CSV table of C-alpha atoms in Angstrom, one decimal:
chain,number,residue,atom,x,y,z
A,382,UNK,CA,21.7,7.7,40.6
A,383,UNK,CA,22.3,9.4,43.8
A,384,UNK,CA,19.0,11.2,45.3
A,385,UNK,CA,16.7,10.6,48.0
A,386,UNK,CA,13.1,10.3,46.0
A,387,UNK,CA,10.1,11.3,47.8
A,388,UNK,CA,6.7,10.4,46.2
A,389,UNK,CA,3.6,11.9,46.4
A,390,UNK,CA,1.0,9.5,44.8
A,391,UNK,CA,-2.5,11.2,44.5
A,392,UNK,CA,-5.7,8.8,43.8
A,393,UNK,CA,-9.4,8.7,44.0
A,394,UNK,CA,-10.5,7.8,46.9
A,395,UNK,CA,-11.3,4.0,47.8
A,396,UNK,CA,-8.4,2.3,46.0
A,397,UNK,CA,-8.0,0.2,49.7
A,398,UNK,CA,-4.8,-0.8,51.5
A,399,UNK,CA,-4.2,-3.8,49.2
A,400,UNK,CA,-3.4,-1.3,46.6
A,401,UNK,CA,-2.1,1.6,48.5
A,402,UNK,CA,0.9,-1.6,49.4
A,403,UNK,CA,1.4,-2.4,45.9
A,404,UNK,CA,1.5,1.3,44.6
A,405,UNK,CA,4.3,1.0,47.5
A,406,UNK,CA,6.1,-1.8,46.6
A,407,UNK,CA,6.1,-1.4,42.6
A,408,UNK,CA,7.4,2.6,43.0
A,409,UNK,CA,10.2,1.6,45.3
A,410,UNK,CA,11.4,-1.0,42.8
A,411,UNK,CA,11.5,2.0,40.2
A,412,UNK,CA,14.1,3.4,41.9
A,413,UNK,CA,15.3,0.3,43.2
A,414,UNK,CA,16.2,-0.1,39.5
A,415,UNK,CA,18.3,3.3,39.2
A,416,UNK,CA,20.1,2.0,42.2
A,417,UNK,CA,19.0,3.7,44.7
A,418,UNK,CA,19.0,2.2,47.7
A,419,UNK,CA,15.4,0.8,48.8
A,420,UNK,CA,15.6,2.4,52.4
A,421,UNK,CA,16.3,6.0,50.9
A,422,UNK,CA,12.5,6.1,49.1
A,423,UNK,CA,9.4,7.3,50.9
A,424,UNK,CA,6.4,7.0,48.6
A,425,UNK,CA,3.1,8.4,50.3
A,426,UNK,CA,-0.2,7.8,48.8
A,427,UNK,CA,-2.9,10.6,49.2
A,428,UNK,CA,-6.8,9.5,48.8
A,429,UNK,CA,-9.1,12.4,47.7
A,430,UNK,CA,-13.0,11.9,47.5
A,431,UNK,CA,-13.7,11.8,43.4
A,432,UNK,CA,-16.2,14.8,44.7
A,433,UNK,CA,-13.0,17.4,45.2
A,434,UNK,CA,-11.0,15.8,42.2
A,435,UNK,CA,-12.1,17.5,39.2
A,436,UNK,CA,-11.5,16.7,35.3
A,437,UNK,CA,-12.5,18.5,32.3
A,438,UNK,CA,-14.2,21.2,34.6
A,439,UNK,CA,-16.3,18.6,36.2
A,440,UNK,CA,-16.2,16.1,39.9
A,441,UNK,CA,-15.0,12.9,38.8
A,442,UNK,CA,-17.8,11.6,40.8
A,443,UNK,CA,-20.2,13.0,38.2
A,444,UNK,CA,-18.4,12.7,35.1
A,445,UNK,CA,-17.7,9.0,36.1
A,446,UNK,CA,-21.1,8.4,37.7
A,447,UNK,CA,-21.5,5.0,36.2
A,448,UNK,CA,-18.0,3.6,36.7
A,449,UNK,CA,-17.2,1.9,40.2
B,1447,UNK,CA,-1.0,28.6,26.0
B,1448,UNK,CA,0.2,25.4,25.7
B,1449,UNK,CA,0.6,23.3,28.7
B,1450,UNK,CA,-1.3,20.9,30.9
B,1451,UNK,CA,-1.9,22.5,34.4
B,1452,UNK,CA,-2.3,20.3,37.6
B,1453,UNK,CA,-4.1,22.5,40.2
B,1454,UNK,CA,-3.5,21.1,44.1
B,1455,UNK,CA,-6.5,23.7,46.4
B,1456,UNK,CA,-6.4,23.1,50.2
B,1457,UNK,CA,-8.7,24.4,51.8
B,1458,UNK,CA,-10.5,24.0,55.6
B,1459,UNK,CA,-12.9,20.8,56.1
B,1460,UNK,CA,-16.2,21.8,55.5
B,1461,UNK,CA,-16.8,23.1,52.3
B,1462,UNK,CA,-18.6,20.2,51.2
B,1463,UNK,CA,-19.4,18.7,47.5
B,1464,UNK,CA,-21.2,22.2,46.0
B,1465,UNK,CA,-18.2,24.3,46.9
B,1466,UNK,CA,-15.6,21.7,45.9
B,1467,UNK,CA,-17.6,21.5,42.6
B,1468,UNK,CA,-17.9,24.9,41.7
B,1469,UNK,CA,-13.8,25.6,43.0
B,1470,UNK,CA,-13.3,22.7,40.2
B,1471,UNK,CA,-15.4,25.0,37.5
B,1472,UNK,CA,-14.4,27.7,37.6
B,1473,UNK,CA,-10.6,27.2,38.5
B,1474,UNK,CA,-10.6,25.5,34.8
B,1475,UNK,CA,-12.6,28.2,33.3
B,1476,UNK,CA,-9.2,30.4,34.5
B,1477,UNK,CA,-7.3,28.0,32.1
B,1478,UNK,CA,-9.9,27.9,29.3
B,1479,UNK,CA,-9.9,31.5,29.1
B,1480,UNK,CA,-5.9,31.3,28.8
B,1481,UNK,CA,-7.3,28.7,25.2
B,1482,UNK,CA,-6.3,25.6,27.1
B,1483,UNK,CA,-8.6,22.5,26.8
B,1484,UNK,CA,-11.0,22.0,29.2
B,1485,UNK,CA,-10.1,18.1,29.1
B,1486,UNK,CA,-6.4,18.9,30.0
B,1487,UNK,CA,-7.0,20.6,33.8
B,1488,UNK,CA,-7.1,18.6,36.6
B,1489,UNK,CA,-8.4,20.2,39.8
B,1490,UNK,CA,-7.8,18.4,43.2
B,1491,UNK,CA,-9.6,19.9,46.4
B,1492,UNK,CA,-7.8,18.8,49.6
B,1493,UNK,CA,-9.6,19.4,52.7
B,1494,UNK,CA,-7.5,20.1,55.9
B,1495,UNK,CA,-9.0,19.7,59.2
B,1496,UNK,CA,-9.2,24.0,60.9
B,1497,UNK,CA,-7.4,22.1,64.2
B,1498,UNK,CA,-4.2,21.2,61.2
B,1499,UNK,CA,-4.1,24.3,59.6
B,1500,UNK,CA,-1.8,27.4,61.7
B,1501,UNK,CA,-1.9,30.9,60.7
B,1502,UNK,CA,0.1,33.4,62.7
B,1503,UNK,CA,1.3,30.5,64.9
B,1504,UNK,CA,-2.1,29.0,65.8
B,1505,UNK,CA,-4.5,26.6,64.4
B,1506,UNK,CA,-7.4,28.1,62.7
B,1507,UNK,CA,-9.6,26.2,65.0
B,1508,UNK,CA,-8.4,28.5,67.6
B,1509,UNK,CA,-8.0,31.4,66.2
B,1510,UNK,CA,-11.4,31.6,64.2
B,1511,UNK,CA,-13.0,29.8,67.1
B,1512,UNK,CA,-16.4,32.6,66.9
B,1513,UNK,CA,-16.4,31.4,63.0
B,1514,UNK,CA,-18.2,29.2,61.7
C,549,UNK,CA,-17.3,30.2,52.9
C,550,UNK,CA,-15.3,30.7,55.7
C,551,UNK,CA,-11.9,29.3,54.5
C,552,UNK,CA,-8.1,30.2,53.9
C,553,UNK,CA,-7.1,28.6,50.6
C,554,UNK,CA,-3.7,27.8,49.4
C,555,UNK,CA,-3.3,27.2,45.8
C,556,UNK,CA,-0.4,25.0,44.4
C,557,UNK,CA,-1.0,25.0,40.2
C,558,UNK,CA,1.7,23.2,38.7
C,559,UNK,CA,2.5,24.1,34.9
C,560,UNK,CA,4.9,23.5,32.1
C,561,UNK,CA,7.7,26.0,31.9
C,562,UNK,CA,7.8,29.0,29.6
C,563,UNK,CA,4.5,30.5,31.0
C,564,UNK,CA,6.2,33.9,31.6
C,565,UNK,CA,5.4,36.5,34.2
C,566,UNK,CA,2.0,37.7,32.3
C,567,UNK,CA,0.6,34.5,32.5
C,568,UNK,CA,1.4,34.0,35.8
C,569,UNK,CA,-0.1,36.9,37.1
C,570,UNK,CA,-3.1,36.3,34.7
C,571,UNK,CA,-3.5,32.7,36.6
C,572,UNK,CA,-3.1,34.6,39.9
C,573,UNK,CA,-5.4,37.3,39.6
C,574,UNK,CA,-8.2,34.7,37.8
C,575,UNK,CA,-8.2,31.8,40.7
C,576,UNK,CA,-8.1,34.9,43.2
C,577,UNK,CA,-11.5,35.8,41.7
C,578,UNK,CA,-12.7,32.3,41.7
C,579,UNK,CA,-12.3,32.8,45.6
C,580,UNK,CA,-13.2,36.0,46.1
C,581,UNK,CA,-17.0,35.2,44.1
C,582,UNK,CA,-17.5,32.5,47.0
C,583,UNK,CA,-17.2,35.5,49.3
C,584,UNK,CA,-13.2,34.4,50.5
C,585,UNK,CA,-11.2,38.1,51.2
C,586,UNK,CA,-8.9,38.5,48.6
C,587,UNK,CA,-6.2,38.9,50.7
C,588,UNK,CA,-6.3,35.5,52.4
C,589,UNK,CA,-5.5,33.7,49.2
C,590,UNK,CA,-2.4,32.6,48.1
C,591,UNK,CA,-1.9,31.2,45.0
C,592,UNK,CA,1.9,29.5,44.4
C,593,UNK,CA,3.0,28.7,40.4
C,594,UNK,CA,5.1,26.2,40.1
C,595,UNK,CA,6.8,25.5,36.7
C,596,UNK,CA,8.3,22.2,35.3
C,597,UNK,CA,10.5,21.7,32.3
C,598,UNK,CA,8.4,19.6,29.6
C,599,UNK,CA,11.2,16.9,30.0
C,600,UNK,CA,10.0,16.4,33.4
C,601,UNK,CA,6.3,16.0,33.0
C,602,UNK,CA,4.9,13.0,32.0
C,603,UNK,CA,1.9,12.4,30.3
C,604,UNK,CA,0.4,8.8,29.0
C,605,UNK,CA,4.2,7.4,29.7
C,606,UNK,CA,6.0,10.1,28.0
C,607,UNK,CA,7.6,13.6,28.3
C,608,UNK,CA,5.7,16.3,27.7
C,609,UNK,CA,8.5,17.6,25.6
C,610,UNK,CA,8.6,14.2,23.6
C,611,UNK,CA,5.1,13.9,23.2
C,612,UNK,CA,4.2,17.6,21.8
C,613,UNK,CA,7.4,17.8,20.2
C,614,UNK,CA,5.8,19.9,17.5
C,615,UNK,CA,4.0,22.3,19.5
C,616,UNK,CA,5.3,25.2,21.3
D,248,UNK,CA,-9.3,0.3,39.6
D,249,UNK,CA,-10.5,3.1,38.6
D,250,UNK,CA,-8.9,6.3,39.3
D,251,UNK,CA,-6.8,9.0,37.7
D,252,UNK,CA,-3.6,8.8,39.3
D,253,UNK,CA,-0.9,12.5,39.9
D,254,UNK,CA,2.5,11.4,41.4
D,255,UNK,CA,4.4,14.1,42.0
D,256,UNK,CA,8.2,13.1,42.3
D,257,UNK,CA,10.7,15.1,44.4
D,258,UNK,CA,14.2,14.4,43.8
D,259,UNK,CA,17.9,16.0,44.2
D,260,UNK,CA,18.9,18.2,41.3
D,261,UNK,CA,20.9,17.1,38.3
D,262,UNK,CA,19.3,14.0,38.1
D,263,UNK,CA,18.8,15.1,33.6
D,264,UNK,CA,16.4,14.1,31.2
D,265,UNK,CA,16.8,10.8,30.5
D,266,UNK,CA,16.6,9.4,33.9
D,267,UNK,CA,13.9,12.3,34.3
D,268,UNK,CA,12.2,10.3,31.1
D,269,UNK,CA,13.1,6.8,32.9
D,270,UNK,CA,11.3,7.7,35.8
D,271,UNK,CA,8.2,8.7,34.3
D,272,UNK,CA,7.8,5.6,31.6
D,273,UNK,CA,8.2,3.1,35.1
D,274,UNK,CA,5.8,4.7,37.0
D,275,UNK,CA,3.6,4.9,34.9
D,276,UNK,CA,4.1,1.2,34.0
D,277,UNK,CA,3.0,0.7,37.6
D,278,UNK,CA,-0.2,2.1,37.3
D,279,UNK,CA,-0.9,0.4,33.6
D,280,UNK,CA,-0.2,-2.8,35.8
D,281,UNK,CA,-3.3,-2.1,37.9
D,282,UNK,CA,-5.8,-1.4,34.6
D,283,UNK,CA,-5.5,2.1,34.5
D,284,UNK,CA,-5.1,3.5,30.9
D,285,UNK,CA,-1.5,5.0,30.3
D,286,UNK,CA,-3.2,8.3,28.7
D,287,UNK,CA,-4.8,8.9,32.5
D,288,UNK,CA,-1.3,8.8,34.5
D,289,UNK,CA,0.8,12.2,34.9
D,290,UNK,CA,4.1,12.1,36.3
D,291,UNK,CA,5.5,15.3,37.8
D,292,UNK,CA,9.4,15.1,38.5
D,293,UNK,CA,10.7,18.0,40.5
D,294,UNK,CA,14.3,18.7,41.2
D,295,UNK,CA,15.4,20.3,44.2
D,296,UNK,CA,19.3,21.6,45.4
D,297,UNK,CA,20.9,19.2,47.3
D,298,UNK,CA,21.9,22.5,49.6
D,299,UNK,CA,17.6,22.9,50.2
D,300,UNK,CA,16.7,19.3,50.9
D,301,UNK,CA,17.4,18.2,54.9
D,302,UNK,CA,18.3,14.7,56.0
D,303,UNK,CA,18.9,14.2,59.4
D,304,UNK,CA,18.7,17.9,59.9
D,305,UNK,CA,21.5,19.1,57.4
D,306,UNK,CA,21.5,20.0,53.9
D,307,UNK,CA,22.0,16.9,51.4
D,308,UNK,CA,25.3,18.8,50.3
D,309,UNK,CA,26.7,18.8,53.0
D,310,UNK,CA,25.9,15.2,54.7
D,311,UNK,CA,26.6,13.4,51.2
D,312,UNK,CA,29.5,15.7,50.3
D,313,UNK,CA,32.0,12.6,49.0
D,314,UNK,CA,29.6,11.1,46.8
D,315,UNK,CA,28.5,13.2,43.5
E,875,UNK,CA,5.5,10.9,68.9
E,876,UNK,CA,6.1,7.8,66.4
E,877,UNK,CA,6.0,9.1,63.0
E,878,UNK,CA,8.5,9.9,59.8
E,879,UNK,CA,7.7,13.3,58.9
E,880,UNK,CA,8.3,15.2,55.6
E,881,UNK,CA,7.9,18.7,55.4
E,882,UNK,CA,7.5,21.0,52.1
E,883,UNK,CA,8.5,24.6,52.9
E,884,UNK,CA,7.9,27.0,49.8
E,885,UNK,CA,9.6,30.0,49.6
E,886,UNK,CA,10.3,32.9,48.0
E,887,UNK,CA,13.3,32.9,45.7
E,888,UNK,CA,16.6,34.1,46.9
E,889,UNK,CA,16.6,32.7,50.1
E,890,UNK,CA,20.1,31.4,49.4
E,891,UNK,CA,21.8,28.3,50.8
E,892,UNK,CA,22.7,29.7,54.7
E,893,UNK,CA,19.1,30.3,55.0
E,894,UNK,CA,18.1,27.3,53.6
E,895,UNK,CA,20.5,25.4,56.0
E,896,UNK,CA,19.3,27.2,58.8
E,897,UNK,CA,15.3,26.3,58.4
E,898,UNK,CA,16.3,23.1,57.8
E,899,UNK,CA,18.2,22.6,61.0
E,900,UNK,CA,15.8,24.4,62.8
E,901,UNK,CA,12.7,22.8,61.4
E,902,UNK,CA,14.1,19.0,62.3
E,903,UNK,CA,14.8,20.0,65.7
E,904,UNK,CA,10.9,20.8,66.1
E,905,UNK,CA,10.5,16.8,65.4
E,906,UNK,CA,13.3,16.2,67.4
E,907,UNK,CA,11.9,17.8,70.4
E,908,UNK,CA,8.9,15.8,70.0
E,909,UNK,CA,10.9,12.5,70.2
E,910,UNK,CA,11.3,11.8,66.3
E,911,UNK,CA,14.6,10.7,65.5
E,912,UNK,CA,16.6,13.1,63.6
E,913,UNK,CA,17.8,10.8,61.1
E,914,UNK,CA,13.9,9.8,59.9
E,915,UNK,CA,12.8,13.9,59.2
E,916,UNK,CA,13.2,15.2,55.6
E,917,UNK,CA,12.5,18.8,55.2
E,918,UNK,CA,12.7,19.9,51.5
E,919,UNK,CA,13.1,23.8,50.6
E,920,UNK,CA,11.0,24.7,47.4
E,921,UNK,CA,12.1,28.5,46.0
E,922,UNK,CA,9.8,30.2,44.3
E,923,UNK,CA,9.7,33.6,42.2
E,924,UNK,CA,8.2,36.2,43.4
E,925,UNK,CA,6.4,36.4,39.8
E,926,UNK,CA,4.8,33.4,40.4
E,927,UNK,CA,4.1,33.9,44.0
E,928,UNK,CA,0.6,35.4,44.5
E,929,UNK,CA,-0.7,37.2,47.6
E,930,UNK,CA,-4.6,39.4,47.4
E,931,UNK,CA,-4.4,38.7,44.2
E,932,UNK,CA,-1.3,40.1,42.9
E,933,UNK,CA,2.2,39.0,42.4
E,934,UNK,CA,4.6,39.5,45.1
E,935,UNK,CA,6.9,41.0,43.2
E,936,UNK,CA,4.5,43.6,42.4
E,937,UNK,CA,2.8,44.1,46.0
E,938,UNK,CA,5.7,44.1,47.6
E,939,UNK,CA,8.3,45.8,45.2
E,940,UNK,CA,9.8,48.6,46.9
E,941,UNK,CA,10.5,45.8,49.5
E,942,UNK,CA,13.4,43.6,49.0
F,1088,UNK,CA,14.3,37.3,55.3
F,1089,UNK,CA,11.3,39.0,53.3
F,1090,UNK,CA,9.3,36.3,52.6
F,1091,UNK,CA,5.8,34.7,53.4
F,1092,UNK,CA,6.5,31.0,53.7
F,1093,UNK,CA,4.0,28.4,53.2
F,1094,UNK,CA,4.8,24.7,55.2
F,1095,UNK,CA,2.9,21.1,54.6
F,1096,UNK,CA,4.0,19.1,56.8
F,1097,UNK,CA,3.2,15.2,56.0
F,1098,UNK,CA,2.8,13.0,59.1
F,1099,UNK,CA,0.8,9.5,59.6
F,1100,UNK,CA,-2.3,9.6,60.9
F,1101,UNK,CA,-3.2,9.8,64.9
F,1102,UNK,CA,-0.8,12.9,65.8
F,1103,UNK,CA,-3.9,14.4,67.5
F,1104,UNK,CA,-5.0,18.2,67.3
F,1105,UNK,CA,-2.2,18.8,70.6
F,1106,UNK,CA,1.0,17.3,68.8
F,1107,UNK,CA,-1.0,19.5,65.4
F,1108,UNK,CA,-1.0,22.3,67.3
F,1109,UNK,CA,2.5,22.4,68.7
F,1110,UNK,CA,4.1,21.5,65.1
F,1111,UNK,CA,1.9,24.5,64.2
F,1112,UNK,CA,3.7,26.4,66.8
F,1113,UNK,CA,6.9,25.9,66.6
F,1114,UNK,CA,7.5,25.7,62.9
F,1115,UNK,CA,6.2,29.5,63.0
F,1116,UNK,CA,8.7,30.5,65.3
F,1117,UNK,CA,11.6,28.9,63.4
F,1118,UNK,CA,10.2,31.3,60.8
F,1119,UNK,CA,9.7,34.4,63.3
F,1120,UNK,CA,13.1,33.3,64.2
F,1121,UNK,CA,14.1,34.3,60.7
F,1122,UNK,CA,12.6,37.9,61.3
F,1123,UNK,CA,9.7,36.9,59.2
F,1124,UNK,CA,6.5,38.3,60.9
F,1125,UNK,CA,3.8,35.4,62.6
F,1126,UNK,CA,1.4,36.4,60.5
F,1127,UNK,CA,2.5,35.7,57.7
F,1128,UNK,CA,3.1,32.1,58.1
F,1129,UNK,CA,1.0,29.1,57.6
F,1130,UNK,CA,1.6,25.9,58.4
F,1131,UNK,CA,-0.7,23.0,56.9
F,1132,UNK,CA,-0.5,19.3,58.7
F,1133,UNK,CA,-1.4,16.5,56.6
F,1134,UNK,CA,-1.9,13.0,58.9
F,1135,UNK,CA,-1.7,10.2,56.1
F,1136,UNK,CA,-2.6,6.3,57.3
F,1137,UNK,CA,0.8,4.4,57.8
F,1138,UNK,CA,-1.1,1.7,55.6
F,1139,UNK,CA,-0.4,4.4,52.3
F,1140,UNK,CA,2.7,5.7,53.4
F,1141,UNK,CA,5.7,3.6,52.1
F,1142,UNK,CA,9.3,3.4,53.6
F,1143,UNK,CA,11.8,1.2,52.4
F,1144,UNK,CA,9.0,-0.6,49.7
F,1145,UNK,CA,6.9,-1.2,52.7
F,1146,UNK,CA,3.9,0.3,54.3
F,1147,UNK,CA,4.6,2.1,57.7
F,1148,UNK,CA,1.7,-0.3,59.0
F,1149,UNK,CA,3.5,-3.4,58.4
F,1150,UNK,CA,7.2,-2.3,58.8
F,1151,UNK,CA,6.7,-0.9,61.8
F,1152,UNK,CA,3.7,-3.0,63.2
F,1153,UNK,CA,4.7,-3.6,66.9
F,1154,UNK,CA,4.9,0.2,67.6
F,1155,UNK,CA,2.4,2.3,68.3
């Protein structure tokens, strides 16, 4: 496949660098796997506070208050 | 209507957890009223710092700088 | 609220020009009630074949194959 | 971890529904990977002309005009 | 300035591949003036219709119809 | 070009309100460059952490770890 990929990963906020890298690494090798060449992918991973990130009409802050 | 609506809403730093959660509300009451499920609209609220965000060629920041 | 908001709602394709302008009008109002002037908001509608959206590992237009 | 994860993926057009389909079952194998429940992951896949995405400052048509 | 940059420009539809081309080059040299290497700045061109497009609350194709 | 464009520029984190502002600046004037009127432009600077943007299957943090 022939294509420049640019990602834009969206996540709750607090998933940490640890992850942030192997959100990274692991969506690279997606399109490492279509042959595209691992240099061409930019993947960029946006935290947003589960207070502004809302589901079912609700902050997933609230509707999830009893997860961590 | 049948379809899944992601909803991205940027918006200037500031507005805090009450606004973010009523901007969640009643941007899915929109699609509820158009007979989608509730449980099938996400809502993300991205703040942007006023100093990041231009309008007319300046950043809001200056521009609104009497504003609060 | 002293904000210019942008709004990005990404959809499935086939929503039609009503819609749209339905979904433009409504999250206008949804600003406008938090005192925003109408005429700062923008709202952008962005659609995507079913083919292209993936929900729960699958295509939209795999997974609701039976719906229209 | 705990999160509802949007990727939105940009890529050049013509890239057709299977490897539109591909794309969307991987990455959202990635995320399964970390514990988070397939039904939560969406997958957005955008295509965009090759003659309206810039590389290096020139259209993607016109810098990768050889390859198809 | 050390930083890869990736810029989303929406448009309205019809903006047609010179234009395009032109924003693009034009855009990258901002970066480049700013010491970014040319080669690192991705600027991708989204089109939009003007149905879909919304502006006070109305579609542009509407607001501005006598306009074209 | 009638048209009211809407930019997000993605950059890492630490540009600094001055390097915010000129991007701010100058992308407008590619636009009033175009014969689209100032106003009518808005340009939206996103600063992401190099540790959750990826190049190449790697973090900008680690990749590029001796610049600054």
């Amino acid at each position: 496949m022939n294509v420049i990929p640019i990602v834009h990963v969206h996540v709750w906020e607090g998933i940490g660098e640890e992850k942030a890298k192997r959100i990274i690494e692991e969506i690279t090798k997606v399109f490492e796997d279509l042959d595209i060449p691992k240099h061409a992918v930019e993947v960029v991973v946006h935290e947003v506070p589960k207070t502004h990130w809302g589901i079912g009409g609700e902050p997933a802050s609230q509707k999830f208050k009893n997860q961590k």
